[in-house]
Amino acid sequence: VSEWNKTYSTREEFNFRMGEWIKTEAFIQEVNAPGSEHTHTAGHNKFSDMTREEYKRFLTLPKTDVLPVPPMDDEEEYVPNGSKDWRDGNCVTAVKNQEQCGSCYAFSATETVESSYCIHQGGKLWTLSPQQIVDCSQQYGNQGCNGGWYFYAWNYLQSHGQEEESAYPYKGKQTSCTYNASAGKVKTTSQGTHISQSSSA
């Protein structure tokens, strides 16, 4: 409770959450037991007191049928060319927490823009604002905390520079759009299915 800053409004809720935590503890002990057939180790996190149904709702979109996928150009044939860990080039920002908001699309769009800009602009790594995408890209097809698509976010960023996280911090919920054009750092330019970035600052 203290480690993950949990609060429960009633004793009954505390007891219920303790029961779910005990189930998670049993699973962790099974996974980590000597001779276990599992190939990974497990541990507690902030989800340990959730039911499986709650956890599933947390990780999935509630109404994916209202988010049609736009037509895409024919995919280019993928030709493997070795492997690279982009963390080695200092072009990947830290892991983020979307909290209980269906904003994974905003994070995936943002992380891609950050890394792509860094790779193509000599190592300049911005930490940009997913909250701006959540709040401001509805007219492009996204739905705030109810889901969206990374390419709708990129379409939005063709005409709106993405601000830094420090200027437009993440709140874990949809709020009013407070976009400040003068604070925009990066825009996208669509070239077929490719995305490149250019600084607007």
Tab-separated table of C-alpha atoms in Angstrom:
chain	number	residue	atom	x	y	z
A	1	VAL	CA	0.000	0.000	0.000
A	2	SER	CA	2.744	2.461	0.876
A	3	GLU	CA	5.063	1.485	-1.973
A	4	TRP	CA	2.427	2.090	-4.662
A	5	ASN	CA	0.590	4.903	-2.829
A	6	LYS	CA	-2.699	2.996	-2.599
A	7	THR	CA	-5.746	4.259	-0.732
A	8	TYR	CA	-9.008	2.430	-0.047
A	9	SER	CA	-12.197	4.139	1.045
A	10	THR	CA	-13.597	1.349	3.233
A	11	ARG	CA	-12.398	-1.629	5.232
A	12	GLU	CA	-14.384	-3.864	2.881
A	13	GLU	CA	-12.495	-2.519	-0.134
A	14	PHE	CA	-9.198	-2.996	1.704
A	15	ASN	CA	-10.075	-6.616	2.448
A	16	PHE	CA	-11.142	-7.223	-1.159
A	17	ARG	CA	-7.916	-5.721	-2.521
A	18	MET	CA	-5.871	-7.719	-0.025
A	19	GLY	CA	-7.533	-10.864	-1.375
A	20	GLU	CA	-6.538	-9.971	-4.939
A	21	TRP	CA	-3.010	-9.190	-3.767
A	22	ILE	CA	-2.800	-12.629	-2.111
A	23	LYS	CA	-3.812	-14.270	-5.415
A	24	THR	CA	-1.071	-12.317	-7.173
A	25	GLU	CA	1.423	-13.327	-4.485
A	26	ALA	CA	0.555	-16.997	-5.039
A	27	PHE	CA	1.121	-16.584	-8.778
A	28	ILE	CA	4.487	-14.884	-8.179
A	29	GLN	CA	5.594	-17.692	-5.866
A	30	GLU	CA	4.600	-20.264	-8.498
A	31	VAL	CA	6.503	-18.483	-11.263
A	32	ASN	CA	9.628	-17.934	-9.175
A	33	ALA	CA	9.718	-21.353	-7.525
A	34	PRO	CA	12.899	-23.431	-8.020
A	35	GLY	CA	12.359	-25.790	-10.933
A	36	SER	CA	9.514	-23.720	-12.336
A	37	GLU	CA	8.841	-24.202	-16.036
A	38	HIS	CA	8.490	-20.430	-16.446
A	39	THR	CA	11.341	-18.665	-18.239
A	40	HIS	CA	10.860	-15.327	-16.471
A	41	THR	CA	10.620	-14.017	-12.932
A	42	ALA	CA	7.626	-12.160	-11.524
A	43	GLY	CA	7.120	-9.484	-8.894
A	44	HIS	CA	4.533	-7.132	-7.453
A	45	ASN	CA	3.582	-3.815	-9.011
A	46	LYS	CA	0.731	-1.328	-8.778
A	47	PHE	CA	-1.610	-3.786	-10.538
A	48	SER	CA	-1.240	-6.508	-7.894
A	49	ASP	CA	-4.535	-5.661	-6.180
A	50	MET	CA	-6.627	-5.653	-9.385
A	51	THR	CA	-8.891	-8.433	-10.578
A	52	ARG	CA	-8.069	-10.007	-13.943
A	53	GLU	CA	-11.127	-8.284	-15.429
A	54	GLU	CA	-9.985	-4.872	-14.167
A	55	TYR	CA	-6.491	-5.458	-15.491
A	56	LYS	CA	-7.861	-6.486	-18.885
A	57	ARG	CA	-10.040	-3.358	-19.085
A	58	PHE	CA	-7.023	-1.258	-18.122
A	59	LEU	CA	-4.993	-2.646	-21.036
A	60	THR	CA	-7.604	-2.696	-23.790
A	61	LEU	CA	-9.701	-0.133	-25.625
A	62	PRO	CA	-13.416	-0.120	-24.793
A	63	LYS	CA	-14.771	0.719	-28.269
A	64	THR	CA	-12.269	-0.176	-30.960
A	65	ASP	CA	-15.076	-0.441	-33.536
A	66	VAL	CA	-15.509	3.347	-33.536
A	67	LEU	CA	-11.888	3.892	-34.540
A	68	PRO	CA	-11.703	2.842	-38.190
A	69	VAL	CA	-8.254	2.255	-39.596
A	70	PRO	CA	-7.611	4.716	-42.458
A	71	PRO	CA	-6.534	3.304	-45.821
A	72	MET	CA	-2.795	2.761	-45.981
A	73	ASP	CA	-0.419	2.665	-48.909
A	74	ASP	CA	0.833	-0.734	-50.003
A	75	GLU	CA	3.382	-1.979	-47.522
A	76	GLU	CA	6.961	-2.131	-48.668
A	77	GLU	CA	8.645	-5.501	-48.507
A	78	TYR	CA	10.650	-5.775	-45.320
A	79	VAL	CA	14.280	-6.699	-45.835
A	80	PRO	CA	16.135	-7.636	-42.611
A	81	ASN	CA	19.372	-5.735	-42.186
A	82	GLY	CA	20.785	-6.896	-38.888
A	83	SER	CA	19.677	-5.529	-35.522
A	84	LYS	CA	20.236	-2.393	-33.477
A	85	ASP	CA	19.364	-1.392	-29.944
A	86	TRP	CA	18.445	2.288	-30.237
A	87	ARG	CA	18.956	2.799	-26.522
A	88	ASP	CA	22.677	2.571	-27.260
A	89	GLY	CA	22.447	5.771	-29.275
A	90	ASN	CA	20.717	7.731	-26.497
A	91	CYS	CA	17.698	8.286	-28.740
A	92	VAL	CA	15.050	6.674	-26.514
A	93	THR	CA	13.370	8.477	-23.633
A	94	ALA	CA	12.449	6.871	-20.307
A	95	VAL	CA	9.509	4.477	-19.893
A	96	LYS	CA	6.230	6.335	-19.329
A	97	ASN	CA	3.027	5.528	-17.424
A	98	GLN	CA	-0.259	6.215	-19.215
A	99	GLU	CA	-2.221	5.564	-15.999
A	100	GLN	CA	-5.938	4.780	-16.354
A	101	CYS	CA	-6.350	6.594	-19.656
A	102	GLY	CA	-6.641	4.854	-23.030
A	103	SER	CA	-3.820	6.941	-24.459
A	104	CYS	CA	-1.351	4.316	-25.676
A	105	TYR	CA	-1.675	5.759	-29.189
A	106	ALA	CA	-0.478	9.158	-27.928
A	107	PHE	CA	2.557	7.601	-26.268
A	108	SER	CA	3.480	5.413	-29.255
A	109	ALA	CA	3.158	8.390	-31.607
A	110	THR	CA	5.199	10.606	-29.287
A	111	GLU	CA	7.985	8.088	-28.645
A	112	THR	CA	8.371	7.512	-32.377
A	113	VAL	CA	8.625	11.245	-33.067
A	114	GLU	CA	11.157	11.718	-30.261
A	115	SER	CA	13.426	8.910	-31.426
A	116	SER	CA	13.116	9.632	-35.140
A	117	TYR	CA	13.960	13.302	-34.625
A	118	CYS	CA	16.924	12.367	-32.449
A	119	ILE	CA	18.252	9.866	-34.999
A	120	HIS	CA	17.942	12.267	-37.922
A	121	GLN	CA	18.972	15.476	-36.124
A	122	GLY	CA	22.315	14.572	-34.630
A	123	GLY	CA	21.255	13.268	-31.249
A	124	LYS	CA	18.891	16.001	-30.016
A	125	LEU	CA	16.381	14.109	-27.857
A	126	TRP	CA	13.233	16.015	-26.855
A	127	THR	CA	10.887	14.614	-24.217
A	128	LEU	CA	7.588	15.545	-25.850
A	129	SER	CA	3.997	15.758	-24.620
A	130	PRO	CA	1.532	12.861	-25.068
A	131	GLN	CA	-1.028	14.959	-23.161
A	132	GLN	CA	-1.131	17.411	-26.054
A	133	ILE	CA	-2.127	14.536	-28.359
A	134	VAL	CA	-4.790	13.351	-25.905
A	135	ASP	CA	-6.292	16.823	-25.517
A	136	CYS	CA	-5.967	18.285	-28.991
A	137	SER	CA	-6.188	15.664	-31.766
A	138	GLN	CA	-9.907	14.766	-31.720
A	139	GLN	CA	-10.652	16.505	-35.011
A	140	TYR	CA	-8.122	14.158	-36.625
A	141	GLY	CA	-9.946	11.033	-35.407
A	142	ASN	CA	-8.606	10.350	-31.917
A	143	GLN	CA	-10.839	10.101	-28.848
A	144	GLY	CA	-8.886	11.344	-25.876
A	145	CYS	CA	-8.697	8.694	-23.171
A	146	ASN	CA	-11.034	6.424	-25.154
A	147	GLY	CA	-8.398	5.427	-27.668
A	148	GLY	CA	-7.001	6.477	-30.994
A	149	TRP	CA	-4.339	5.791	-33.591
A	150	TYR	CA	-0.729	6.906	-33.757
A	151	PHE	CA	-1.119	7.905	-37.431
A	152	TYR	CA	-4.014	10.223	-36.555
A	153	ALA	CA	-1.630	11.821	-34.041
A	154	TRP	CA	1.033	12.181	-36.740
A	155	ASN	CA	-1.560	13.828	-39.006
A	156	TYR	CA	-2.282	16.303	-36.219
A	157	LEU	CA	1.442	16.973	-35.796
A	158	GLN	CA	1.827	17.948	-39.439
A	159	SER	CA	0.197	21.273	-38.598
A	160	HIS	CA	0.866	21.543	-34.855
A	161	GLY	CA	4.317	21.484	-33.308
A	162	GLN	CA	4.522	19.061	-30.390
A	163	GLU	CA	5.401	20.729	-27.105
A	164	GLU	CA	7.765	19.402	-24.481
A	165	GLU	CA	6.427	17.304	-21.618
A	166	SER	CA	7.643	19.956	-19.178
A	167	ALA	CA	5.487	22.599	-20.892
A	168	TYR	CA	2.407	20.384	-21.345
A	169	PRO	CA	2.610	17.710	-18.608
A	170	TYR	CA	0.727	14.423	-18.586
A	171	LYS	CA	-2.373	14.234	-16.352
A	172	GLY	CA	-3.726	10.727	-17.030
A	173	LYS	CA	-7.062	12.147	-18.182
A	174	GLN	CA	-8.389	14.253	-21.042
A	175	THR	CA	-8.481	17.984	-20.373
A	176	SER	CA	-9.094	21.089	-22.479
A	177	CYS	CA	-6.591	21.659	-25.279
A	178	THR	CA	-4.092	24.343	-24.257
A	179	TYR	CA	-1.794	24.071	-27.281
A	180	ASN	CA	0.741	26.896	-27.535
A	181	ALA	CA	2.075	27.128	-31.080
A	182	SER	CA	5.107	29.139	-30.008
A	183	ALA	CA	6.173	26.272	-27.706
A	184	GLY	CA	5.992	23.583	-30.405
A	185	LYS	CA	9.296	21.775	-30.944
A	186	VAL	CA	8.684	19.121	-33.611
A	187	LYS	CA	6.273	18.580	-36.499
A	188	THR	CA	5.780	15.557	-38.738
A	189	THR	CA	5.849	15.441	-42.522
A	190	SER	CA	4.078	12.582	-44.246
A	191	GLN	CA	5.888	10.941	-47.146
A	192	GLY	CA	3.814	7.910	-48.030
A	193	THR	CA	3.935	5.662	-45.009
A	194	HIS	CA	7.148	7.245	-43.746
A	195	ILE	CA	7.307	9.957	-41.110
A	196	SER	CA	10.116	12.470	-40.795
A	197	GLN	CA	10.433	15.319	-38.333
A	198	SER	CA	11.411	18.959	-38.616
A	199	SER	CA	11.971	21.392	-35.777
A	200	SER	CA	9.630	24.338	-35.453
A	201	ALA	CA	11.609	25.935	-32.649
